[in-house]
PDB file of C-alpha atoms in Angstrom:
ATOM      1  CA  ASN X   1      81.540  78.483  84.451  1.00 65.00           C
ATOM      2  CA  ILE X   2      81.698  75.031  84.772  1.00 76.00           C
ATOM      3  CA  GLU X   3      79.160  72.392  86.053  1.00 80.00           C
ATOM      4  CA  ASN X   4      80.743  70.926  89.034  1.00 85.00           C
ATOM      5  CA  PRO X   5      83.157  73.555  90.368  1.00 89.00           C
ATOM      6  CA  ILE X   6      85.806  72.332  92.953  1.00 89.00           C
ATOM      7  CA  ALA X   7      84.919  73.520  96.548  1.00 92.00           C
ATOM      8  CA  ILE X   8      88.413  74.466  98.392  1.00 92.00           C
ATOM      9  CA  GLU X   9      88.601  75.468 101.910  1.00 90.00           C
ATOM     10  CA  ASN X  10      91.952  77.115 102.131  1.00 92.00           C
ATOM     11  CA  PHE X  11      95.227  78.331 100.744  1.00 94.00           C
ATOM     12  CA  LYS X  12      98.227  75.756 100.971  1.00 94.00           C
ATOM     13  CA  ASP X  13     101.047  76.307  98.716  1.00 94.00           C
ATOM     14  CA  SER X  14     101.362  78.528  95.752  1.00 96.00           C
ATOM     15  CA  VAL X  15      99.473  80.643  93.069  1.00 96.00           C
ATOM     16  CA  GLU X  16     100.983  80.458  89.585  1.00 96.00           C
ATOM     17  CA  PHE X  17     100.649  82.300  86.324  1.00 97.00           C
ATOM     18  CA  GLN X  18     101.158  80.061  83.478  1.00 97.00           C
ATOM     19  CA  ASN X  19     101.819  81.704  80.167  1.00 96.00           C
ATOM     20  CA  VAL X  20      99.024  84.080  80.687  1.00 96.00           C
ATOM     21  CA  SER X  21      98.136  86.631  78.189  1.00 95.00           C
ATOM     22  CA  PHE X  22      95.132  88.986  78.296  1.00 94.00           C
ATOM     23  CA  LEU X  23      93.558  91.071  75.589  1.00 92.00           C
ATOM     24  CA  TYR X  24      90.546  93.461  76.180  1.00 86.00           C
ATOM     25  CA  ASP X  25      87.902  92.771  73.429  1.00 78.00           C
ATOM     26  CA  ASP X  26      88.148  95.786  71.661  1.00 74.00           C
ATOM     27  CA  SER X  27      92.160  96.320  71.807  1.00 75.00           C
ATOM     28  CA  GLU X  28      94.852  94.954  69.373  1.00 78.00           C
ATOM     29  CA  GLU X  29      97.793  94.950  71.709  1.00 83.00           C
ATOM     30  CA  PRO X  30      97.646  92.330  74.717  1.00 87.00           C
ATOM     31  CA  VAL X  31      97.618  94.151  78.052  1.00 91.00           C
ATOM     32  CA  LEU X  32      99.471  91.062  79.356  1.00 94.00           C
ATOM     33  CA  ASN X  33     101.770  88.741  77.337  1.00 93.00           C
ATOM     34  CA  GLY X  34     102.950  85.462  78.471  1.00 94.00           C
ATOM     35  CA  ILE X  35     103.249  86.012  82.190  1.00 95.00           C
ATOM     36  CA  ASN X  36     105.063  83.170  84.031  1.00 96.00           C
ATOM     37  CA  ILE X  37     105.400  83.578  87.692  1.00 96.00           C
ATOM     38  CA  LYS X  38     105.012  80.949  90.962  1.00 96.00           C
ATOM     39  CA  VAL X  39     104.504  82.772  94.151  1.00 96.00           C
ATOM     40  CA  LYS X  40     104.926  80.766  97.338  1.00 96.00           C
ATOM     41  CA  LYS X  41     102.505  81.146 100.140  1.00 95.00           C
ATOM     42  CA  GLY X  42     103.529  83.821 102.513  1.00 93.00           C
ATOM     43  CA  ASN X  43     105.429  85.982  99.971  1.00 94.00           C
ATOM     44  CA  VAL X  44     104.922  89.544  99.506  1.00 93.00           C
ATOM     45  CA  ILE X  45     105.292  90.345  95.554  1.00 94.00           C
ATOM     46  CA  ALA X  46     105.533  93.951  94.555  1.00 93.00           C
ATOM     47  CA  LEU X  47     104.362  94.734  91.267  1.00 94.00           C
ATOM     48  CA  VAL X  48     106.067  97.939  89.598  1.00 91.00           C
ATOM     49  CA  GLY X  49     106.110  99.234  86.245  1.00 88.00           C
ATOM     50  CA  SER X  50     104.873 102.655  84.328  1.00 82.00           C
ATOM     51  CA  SER X  51     101.224 103.333  83.817  1.00 79.00           C
ATOM     52  CA  GLY X  52      99.715 100.947  81.449  1.00 80.00           C
ATOM     53  CA  ALA X  53     102.229  98.019  82.188  1.00 84.00           C
ATOM     54  CA  GLY X  54      99.454  95.528  83.020  1.00 88.00           C
ATOM     55  CA  LYS X  55      99.901  95.582  86.790  1.00 89.00           C
ATOM     56  CA  THR X  56      96.040  96.006  87.784  1.00 90.00           C
ATOM     57  CA  THR X  57      94.933  93.608  85.034  1.00 92.00           C
ATOM     58  CA  MET X  58      97.334  91.000  86.381  1.00 93.00           C
ATOM     59  CA  VAL X  59      95.720  91.243  89.860  1.00 93.00           C
ATOM     60  CA  ASP X  60      92.290  91.439  88.535  1.00 92.00           C
ATOM     61  CA  LEU X  61      92.639  88.010  86.922  1.00 95.00           C
ATOM     62  CA  LEU X  62      93.048  86.217  90.480  1.00 95.00           C
ATOM     63  CA  PRO X  63      89.618  86.781  91.816  1.00 94.00           C
ATOM     64  CA  ARG X  64      88.535  86.500  88.166  1.00 93.00           C
ATOM     65  CA  PHE X  65      87.097  89.899  87.626  1.00 91.00           C
ATOM     66  CA  TYR X  66      88.385  88.797  84.074  1.00 92.00           C
ATOM     67  CA  ASP X  67      89.864  85.374  82.740  1.00 94.00           C
ATOM     68  CA  PRO X  68      93.055  84.923  80.686  1.00 95.00           C
ATOM     69  CA  THR X  69      92.648  85.177  77.112  1.00 94.00           C
ATOM     70  CA  ASP X  70      95.314  82.531  76.917  1.00 94.00           C
ATOM     71  CA  GLY X  71      97.173  80.260  79.596  1.00 96.00           C
ATOM     72  CA  LYS X  72      95.890  79.774  83.022  1.00 96.00           C
ATOM     73  CA  ILE X  73      96.226  80.658  86.920  1.00 97.00           C
ATOM     74  CA  LEU X  74      96.780  77.785  89.284  1.00 97.00           C
ATOM     75  CA  LEU X  75      95.965  77.837  92.955  1.00 96.00           C
ATOM     76  CA  ASP X  76      97.577  75.025  94.670  1.00 95.00           C
ATOM     77  CA  GLY X  77      97.923  73.213  91.275  1.00 95.00           C
ATOM     78  CA  ILE X  78      94.199  73.676  90.439  1.00 95.00           C
ATOM     79  CA  ASP X  79      93.162  75.968  87.444  1.00 96.00           C
ATOM     80  CA  ILE X  80      91.061  78.743  89.171  1.00 95.00           C
ATOM     81  CA  LYS X  81      88.350  78.573  86.643  1.00 95.00           C
ATOM     82  CA  ASN X  82      87.471  75.079  87.970  1.00 95.00           C
ATOM     83  CA  ILE X  83      87.098  76.457  91.431  1.00 95.00           C
ATOM     84  CA  ARG X  84      83.761  77.745  93.064  1.00 94.00           C
ATOM     85  CA  ILE X  85      84.103  81.465  92.599  1.00 92.00           C
ATOM     86  CA  GLU X  86      82.685  82.195  96.241  1.00 91.00           C
ATOM     87  CA  ASP X  87      85.537  79.883  97.625  1.00 93.00           C
ATOM     88  CA  LEU X  88      88.013  81.634  95.399  1.00 94.00           C
ATOM     89  CA  ARG X  89      87.039  84.924  96.512  1.00 92.00           C
ATOM     90  CA  ARG X  90      86.841  84.030 100.066  1.00 90.00           C
ATOM     91  CA  LEU X  91      90.470  83.459 100.108  1.00 94.00           C
ATOM     92  CA  MET X  92      91.117  87.127  98.892  1.00 92.00           C
ATOM     93  CA  GLY X  93      91.034  90.739 100.502  1.00 88.00           C
ATOM     94  CA  ILE X  94      91.251  93.551  97.977  1.00 86.00           C
ATOM     95  CA  VAL X  95      92.197  96.967  98.873  1.00 84.00           C
ATOM     96  CA  THR X  96      92.393  99.328  95.955  1.00 79.00           C
ATOM     97  CA  GLN X  97      92.105 103.262  95.483  1.00 72.00           C
ATOM     98  CA  GLU X  98      88.611 102.899  94.552  1.00 72.00           C
ATOM     99  CA  THR X  99      87.436 101.856  98.052  1.00 72.00           C
ATOM    100  CA  VAL X 100      83.918 100.320  97.911  1.00 77.00           C
ATOM    101  CA  LEU X 101      81.908 101.785 100.740  1.00 84.00           C
ATOM    102  CA  PHE X 102      78.004 101.663 101.246  1.00 83.00           C
ATOM    103  CA  ASN X 103      75.535 103.955 102.304  1.00 84.00           C
ATOM    104  CA  GLU X 104      75.438 102.166 105.803  1.00 87.00           C
ATOM    105  CA  SER X 105      76.873 102.483 109.360  1.00 89.00           C
ATOM    106  CA  ALA X 106      80.689 102.354 109.795  1.00 90.00           C
ATOM    107  CA  ARG X 107      80.233  99.110 111.741  1.00 91.00           C
ATOM    108  CA  SER X 108      78.299  97.279 108.673  1.00 88.00           C
ATOM    109  CA  ASN X 109      80.922  98.760 106.171  1.00 89.00           C
ATOM    110  CA  ILE X 110      83.839  96.899 108.086  1.00 91.00           C
ATOM    111  CA  ALA X 111      81.985  93.717 108.630  1.00 90.00           C
ATOM    112  CA  TYR X 112      80.463  93.716 105.158  1.00 84.00           C
ATOM    113  CA  GLY X 113      79.736  90.103 104.113  1.00 72.00           C
ATOM    114  CA  LEU X 114      80.271  88.731 107.437  1.00 75.00           C
ATOM    115  CA  SER X 115      77.111  87.928 109.365  1.00 76.00           C
ATOM    116  CA  ASP X 116      76.820  88.166 113.192  1.00 82.00           C
ATOM    117  CA  CYS X 117      80.334  89.393 113.681  1.00 86.00           C
ATOM    118  CA  PRO X 118      81.042  90.019 117.233  1.00 88.00           C
ATOM    119  CA  GLU X 119      81.497  93.843 118.164  1.00 87.00           C
ATOM    120  CA  GLU X 120      84.821  93.295 119.823  1.00 90.00           C
ATOM    121  CA  LYS X 121      86.277  91.830 116.437  1.00 91.00           C
ATOM    122  CA  ILE X 122      84.939  94.886 114.686  1.00 93.00           C
ATOM    123  CA  ILE X 123      86.758  97.303 117.047  1.00 93.00           C
ATOM    124  CA  GLU X 124      89.992  95.119 117.087  1.00 90.00           C
ATOM    125  CA  ALA X 125      90.002  95.380 113.137  1.00 91.00           C
ATOM    126  CA  ALA X 126      89.306  99.176 113.432  1.00 93.00           C
ATOM    127  CA  LYS X 127      92.014  99.541 115.682  1.00 91.00           C
ATOM    128  CA  ALA X 128      94.634  97.649 113.716  1.00 89.00           C
ATOM    129  CA  ALA X 129      93.650  99.847 110.742  1.00 88.00           C
ATOM    130  CA  ASN X 130      93.926 103.034 112.649  1.00 89.00           C
ATOM    131  CA  ALA X 131      90.375 103.703 111.993  1.00 91.00           C
ATOM    132  CA  HIS X 132      88.999 103.278 115.657  1.00 93.00           C
ATOM    133  CA  ASN X 133      90.087 106.893 116.748  1.00 91.00           C
ATOM    134  CA  PHE X 134      88.181 108.896 113.910  1.00 91.00           C
ATOM    135  CA  ILE X 135      85.153 106.499 114.200  1.00 93.00           C
ATOM    136  CA  LEU X 136      84.770 107.506 117.853  1.00 93.00           C
ATOM    137  CA  GLU X 137      84.865 111.147 116.588  1.00 92.00           C
ATOM    138  CA  LEU X 138      81.960 110.468 114.227  1.00 90.00           C
ATOM    139  CA  PRO X 139      78.408 111.909 115.514  1.00 90.00           C
ATOM    140  CA  HIS X 140      77.002 108.388 116.171  1.00 92.00           C
ATOM    141  CA  LYS X 141      80.517 106.522 116.502  1.00 92.00           C
ATOM    142  CA  TYR X 142      80.229 103.130 114.949  1.00 93.00           C
ATOM    143  CA  ASP X 143      76.564 103.707 114.010  1.00 90.00           C
ATOM    144  CA  THR X 144      77.124 106.728 111.797  1.00 90.00           C
ATOM    145  CA  ILE X 145      76.084 106.273 108.358  1.00 89.00           C
ATOM    146  CA  ILE X 146      79.001 106.980 106.199  1.00 86.00           C
ATOM    147  CA  GLY X 147      77.192 108.201 102.990  1.00 76.00           C
ATOM    148  CA  GLU X 148      77.249 106.578  99.552  1.00 68.00           C
ATOM    149  CA  LYS X 149      80.812 105.651  98.605  1.00 64.00           C
ATOM    150  CA  GLY X 150      81.666 106.981 101.951  1.00 64.00           C
ATOM    151  CA  THR X 151      81.418 110.772 100.967  1.00 71.00           C
ATOM    152  CA  LYS X 152      81.125 111.938 104.745  1.00 75.00           C
ATOM    153  CA  LEU X 153      84.844 110.570 105.165  1.00 83.00           C
ATOM    154  CA  SER X 154      88.064 111.700 103.980  1.00 81.00           C
ATOM    155  CA  GLY X 155      90.137 109.594 101.502  1.00 78.00           C
ATOM    156  CA  GLY X 156      92.363 108.419 104.057  1.00 80.00           C
ATOM    157  CA  GLN X 157      89.412 107.357 106.216  1.00 85.00           C
ATOM    158  CA  ARG X 158      87.908 105.652 103.476  1.00 84.00           C
ATOM    159  CA  GLN X 159      91.040 103.712 102.953  1.00 83.00           C
ATOM    160  CA  ARG X 160      91.302 102.777 106.529  1.00 86.00           C
ATOM    161  CA  ILE X 161      87.767 101.540 106.808  1.00 88.00           C
ATOM    162  CA  SER X 162      88.403  99.249 103.683  1.00 87.00           C
ATOM    163  CA  ILE X 163      91.609  98.124 105.308  1.00 86.00           C
ATOM    164  CA  ALA X 164      89.798  97.212 108.630  1.00 90.00           C
ATOM    165  CA  ARG X 165      87.336  95.332 106.499  1.00 89.00           C
ATOM    166  CA  ALA X 166      89.997  93.419 104.897  1.00 87.00           C
ATOM    167  CA  ILE X 167      91.807  92.722 108.509  1.00 87.00           C
ATOM    168  CA  LEU X 168      88.390  91.473 109.872  1.00 90.00           C
ATOM    169  CA  LYS X 169      87.916  89.293 106.834  1.00 87.00           C
ATOM    170  CA  ASN X 170      91.598  87.654 107.446  1.00 86.00           C
ATOM    171  CA  PRO X 171      92.121  86.380 103.907  1.00 91.00           C
ATOM    172  CA  PRO X 172      95.321  84.535 103.224  1.00 94.00           C
ATOM    173  CA  ILE X 173      95.828  86.284  99.942  1.00 94.00           C
ATOM    174  CA  MET X 174      95.748  90.070  99.849  1.00 92.00           C
ATOM    175  CA  ILE X 175      95.676  92.333  96.733  1.00 91.00           C
ATOM    176  CA  LEU X 176      96.498  95.748  97.259  1.00 88.00           C
ATOM    177  CA  ASP X 177      96.760  98.740  95.311  1.00 84.00           C
ATOM    178  CA  GLU X 178      98.502 100.941  97.902  1.00 75.00           C
ATOM    179  CA  ALA X 179      97.904 104.197  96.068  1.00 66.00           C
ATOM    180  CA  THR X 180      98.199 106.828  98.744  1.00 63.00           C
ATOM    181  CA  SER X 181      98.897 109.543  96.268  1.00 58.00           C
ATOM    182  CA  ALA X 182      95.774 111.418  97.155  1.00 61.00           C
ATOM    183  CA  LEU X 183      96.227 111.482 101.087  1.00 66.00           C
ATOM    184  CA  ASP X 184      97.809 114.075 103.050  1.00 68.00           C
ATOM    185  CA  ASN X 185     100.945 113.306 105.096  1.00 70.00           C
ATOM    186  CA  GLU X 186      99.449 112.594 108.296  1.00 72.00           C
ATOM    187  CA  SER X 187      96.763 109.911 106.954  1.00 72.00           C
ATOM    188  CA  GLU X 188      99.520 108.491 104.777  1.00 76.00           C
ATOM    189  CA  VAL X 189     101.385 107.521 107.728  1.00 79.00           C
ATOM    190  CA  LEU X 190      98.250 106.069 109.396  1.00 80.00           C
ATOM    191  CA  VAL X 191      97.299 104.250 106.099  1.00 78.00           C
ATOM    192  CA  GLN X 192     100.908 102.911 105.812  1.00 80.00           C
ATOM    193  CA  GLU X 193     101.052 101.671 109.292  1.00 81.00           C
ATOM    194  CA  ALA X 194      97.912  99.978 108.803  1.00 81.00           C
ATOM    195  CA  ILE X 195      98.754  98.428 105.533  1.00 80.00           C
ATOM    196  CA  GLU X 196     102.003  97.108 107.274  1.00 80.00           C
ATOM    197  CA  ARG X 197      99.584  95.218 109.863  1.00 81.00           C
ATOM    198  CA  LEU X 198      97.564  93.937 106.886  1.00 80.00           C
ATOM    199  CA  LEU X 199     100.444  92.329 105.010  1.00 80.00           C
ATOM    200  CA  TYR X 200     101.796  90.395 108.064  1.00 80.00           C
ATOM    201  CA  ASP X 201     101.768  86.589 107.587  1.00 84.00           C
ATOM    202  CA  ARG X 202      99.918  86.704 104.210  1.00 90.00           C
ATOM    203  CA  THR X 203     100.682  86.097 100.565  1.00 94.00           C
ATOM    204  CA  VAL X 204     100.251  89.651  98.967  1.00 92.00           C
ATOM    205  CA  PHE X 205     100.264  90.964  95.562  1.00 94.00           C
ATOM    206  CA  VAL X 206     100.752  94.910  96.017  1.00 91.00           C
ATOM    207  CA  ILE X 207     100.800  97.385  93.079  1.00 89.00           C
ATOM    208  CA  ALA X 208     103.439  99.452  94.940  1.00 82.00           C
ATOM    209  CA  HIS X 209     103.562 103.196  94.868  1.00 77.00           C
ATOM    210  CA  ARG X 210     106.077 103.584  97.802  1.00 75.00           C
ATOM    211  CA  LEU X 211     109.596 102.608  98.446  1.00 76.00           C
ATOM    212  CA  SER X 212     109.019 101.158 101.604  1.00 75.00           C
ATOM    213  CA  THR X 213     106.606  98.500 100.536  1.00 79.00           C
ATOM    214  CA  ILE X 214     109.088  97.612  97.707  1.00 84.00           C
ATOM    215  CA  ARG X 215     112.113  97.522  99.812  1.00 83.00           C
ATOM    216  CA  ASN X 216     110.123  95.109 102.250  1.00 83.00           C
ATOM    217  CA  ALA X 217     109.027  92.774  99.488  1.00 90.00           C
ATOM    218  CA  ASP X 218     110.217  89.324  98.856  1.00 92.00           C
ATOM    219  CA  ARG X 219     110.109  89.743  95.269  1.00 94.00           C
ATOM    220  CA  ILE X 220     109.687  92.580  92.891  1.00 94.00           C
ATOM    221  CA  ILE X 221     108.051  92.211  89.802  1.00 95.00           C
ATOM    222  CA  VAL X 222     108.763  94.849  87.026  1.00 94.00           C
ATOM    223  CA  LEU X 223     106.332  94.725  84.074  1.00 94.00           C
ATOM    224  CA  ASP X 224     106.919  96.722  80.828  1.00 92.00           C
ATOM    225  CA  ARG X 225     104.083  96.376  78.016  1.00 90.00           C
ATOM    226  CA  GLY X 226     102.603  93.312  79.648  1.00 93.00           C
ATOM    227  CA  LYS X 227     105.805  91.328  79.949  1.00 94.00           C
ATOM    228  CA  ILE X 228     107.803  90.544  82.977  1.00 94.00           C
ATOM    229  CA  VAL X 229     111.236  92.359  82.288  1.00 94.00           C
ATOM    230  CA  GLN X 230     112.789  92.084  85.796  1.00 94.00           C
ATOM    231  CA  ASP X 231     112.201  89.949  88.742  1.00 94.00           C
ATOM    232  CA  GLY X 232     114.108  89.955  91.941  1.00 94.00           C
ATOM    233  CA  LYS X 233     114.860  92.012  95.227  1.00 93.00           C
ATOM    234  CA  HIS X 234     115.301  95.756  95.484  1.00 91.00           C
ATOM    235  CA  ASP X 235     119.074  95.826  95.755  1.00 90.00           C
ATOM    236  CA  GLN X 236     119.629  93.257  93.057  1.00 92.00           C
ATOM    237  CA  LEU X 237     117.500  94.840  90.705  1.00 93.00           C
ATOM    238  CA  LEU X 238     119.290  98.229  91.371  1.00 90.00           C
ATOM    239  CA  GLU X 239     122.530  96.817  90.070  1.00 91.00           C
ATOM    240  CA  ASP X 240     121.318  96.348  86.624  1.00 88.00           C
ATOM    241  CA  GLU X 241     122.442  99.973  85.367  1.00 85.00           C
ATOM    242  CA  HIS X 242     120.076  99.475  82.192  1.00 88.00           C
ATOM    243  CA  GLY X 243     117.024  98.167  83.883  1.00 89.00           C
ATOM    244  CA  ILE X 244     113.630  99.625  83.867  1.00 90.00           C
ATOM    245  CA  TYR X 245     113.658  99.291  87.551  1.00 91.00           C
ATOM    246  CA  LYS X 246     116.784 101.572  88.138  1.00 90.00           C
ATOM    247  CA  LYS X 247     114.924 104.217  85.937  1.00 88.00           C
ATOM    248  CA  LEU X 248     111.626 103.920  87.767  1.00 86.00           C
ATOM    249  CA  TYR X 249     113.450 104.073  90.997  1.00 84.00           C
ATOM    250  CA  GLU X 250     115.014 107.194  90.176  1.00 83.00           C
ATOM    251  CA  LEU X 251     111.927 108.821  88.727  1.00 79.00           C
ATOM    252  CA  GLN X 252     109.388 107.632  91.221  1.00 72.00           C
ATOM    253  CA  PHE X 253     110.652 106.223  94.374  1.00 66.00           C
ATOM    254  CA  ARG X 254     113.671 107.936  95.284  1.00 61.00           C
ATOM    255  CA  ASP X 255     112.294 110.169  97.895  1.00 53.00           C
TER     256      ASP X 255
END
């Protein structure tokens, strides 16, 4: 936290990890080890790797939930540690497995953090997130209080509310853990459609659990024990018979 952080308005060109390593305080092994990657604006980057490979940690460094132990992350060439944190976070939308919802109305959950948001914008975002129809079935529609952490909603409904929030915020950079594992098929299809709308025309870091997302990514980054071991497109990576990607594909993504 520096004295005169740089104010930034928008995201123009690239995000770059320069030799980034990260070690949790109490561990001996680094979770990330010498990560180097430059992502151009507008690209969709899918992060894959077995559990504990460092995927979540890597995306958690972007909004500065943590800072690298070594190396730095540059946004348009500026070290993100020197950028005003609210400006940095304003550029990012985050949808994770742990949807953060509040004990307020469906409307204010979607418009969270935006003051005086016009009703039609909220509805438009809910429609794009495939949330509008189920909200209309709630007892008080958009005014229904959805319970602490959204307990009155199903998992798929919670995820669609958080996607609606991200669509309404309209950030240039999206961080997405598209864990749809807990959803039934129907909600999974609806969530997947909403995710595709969310990715359109943005720079995206997605921890991918589904083959469709991976196939459509501009680049797939394969992490193993904190290092980038492969980087390329789906078809390219499958050609490497001995690569981790081929193994992961056969175990996880094939269906």
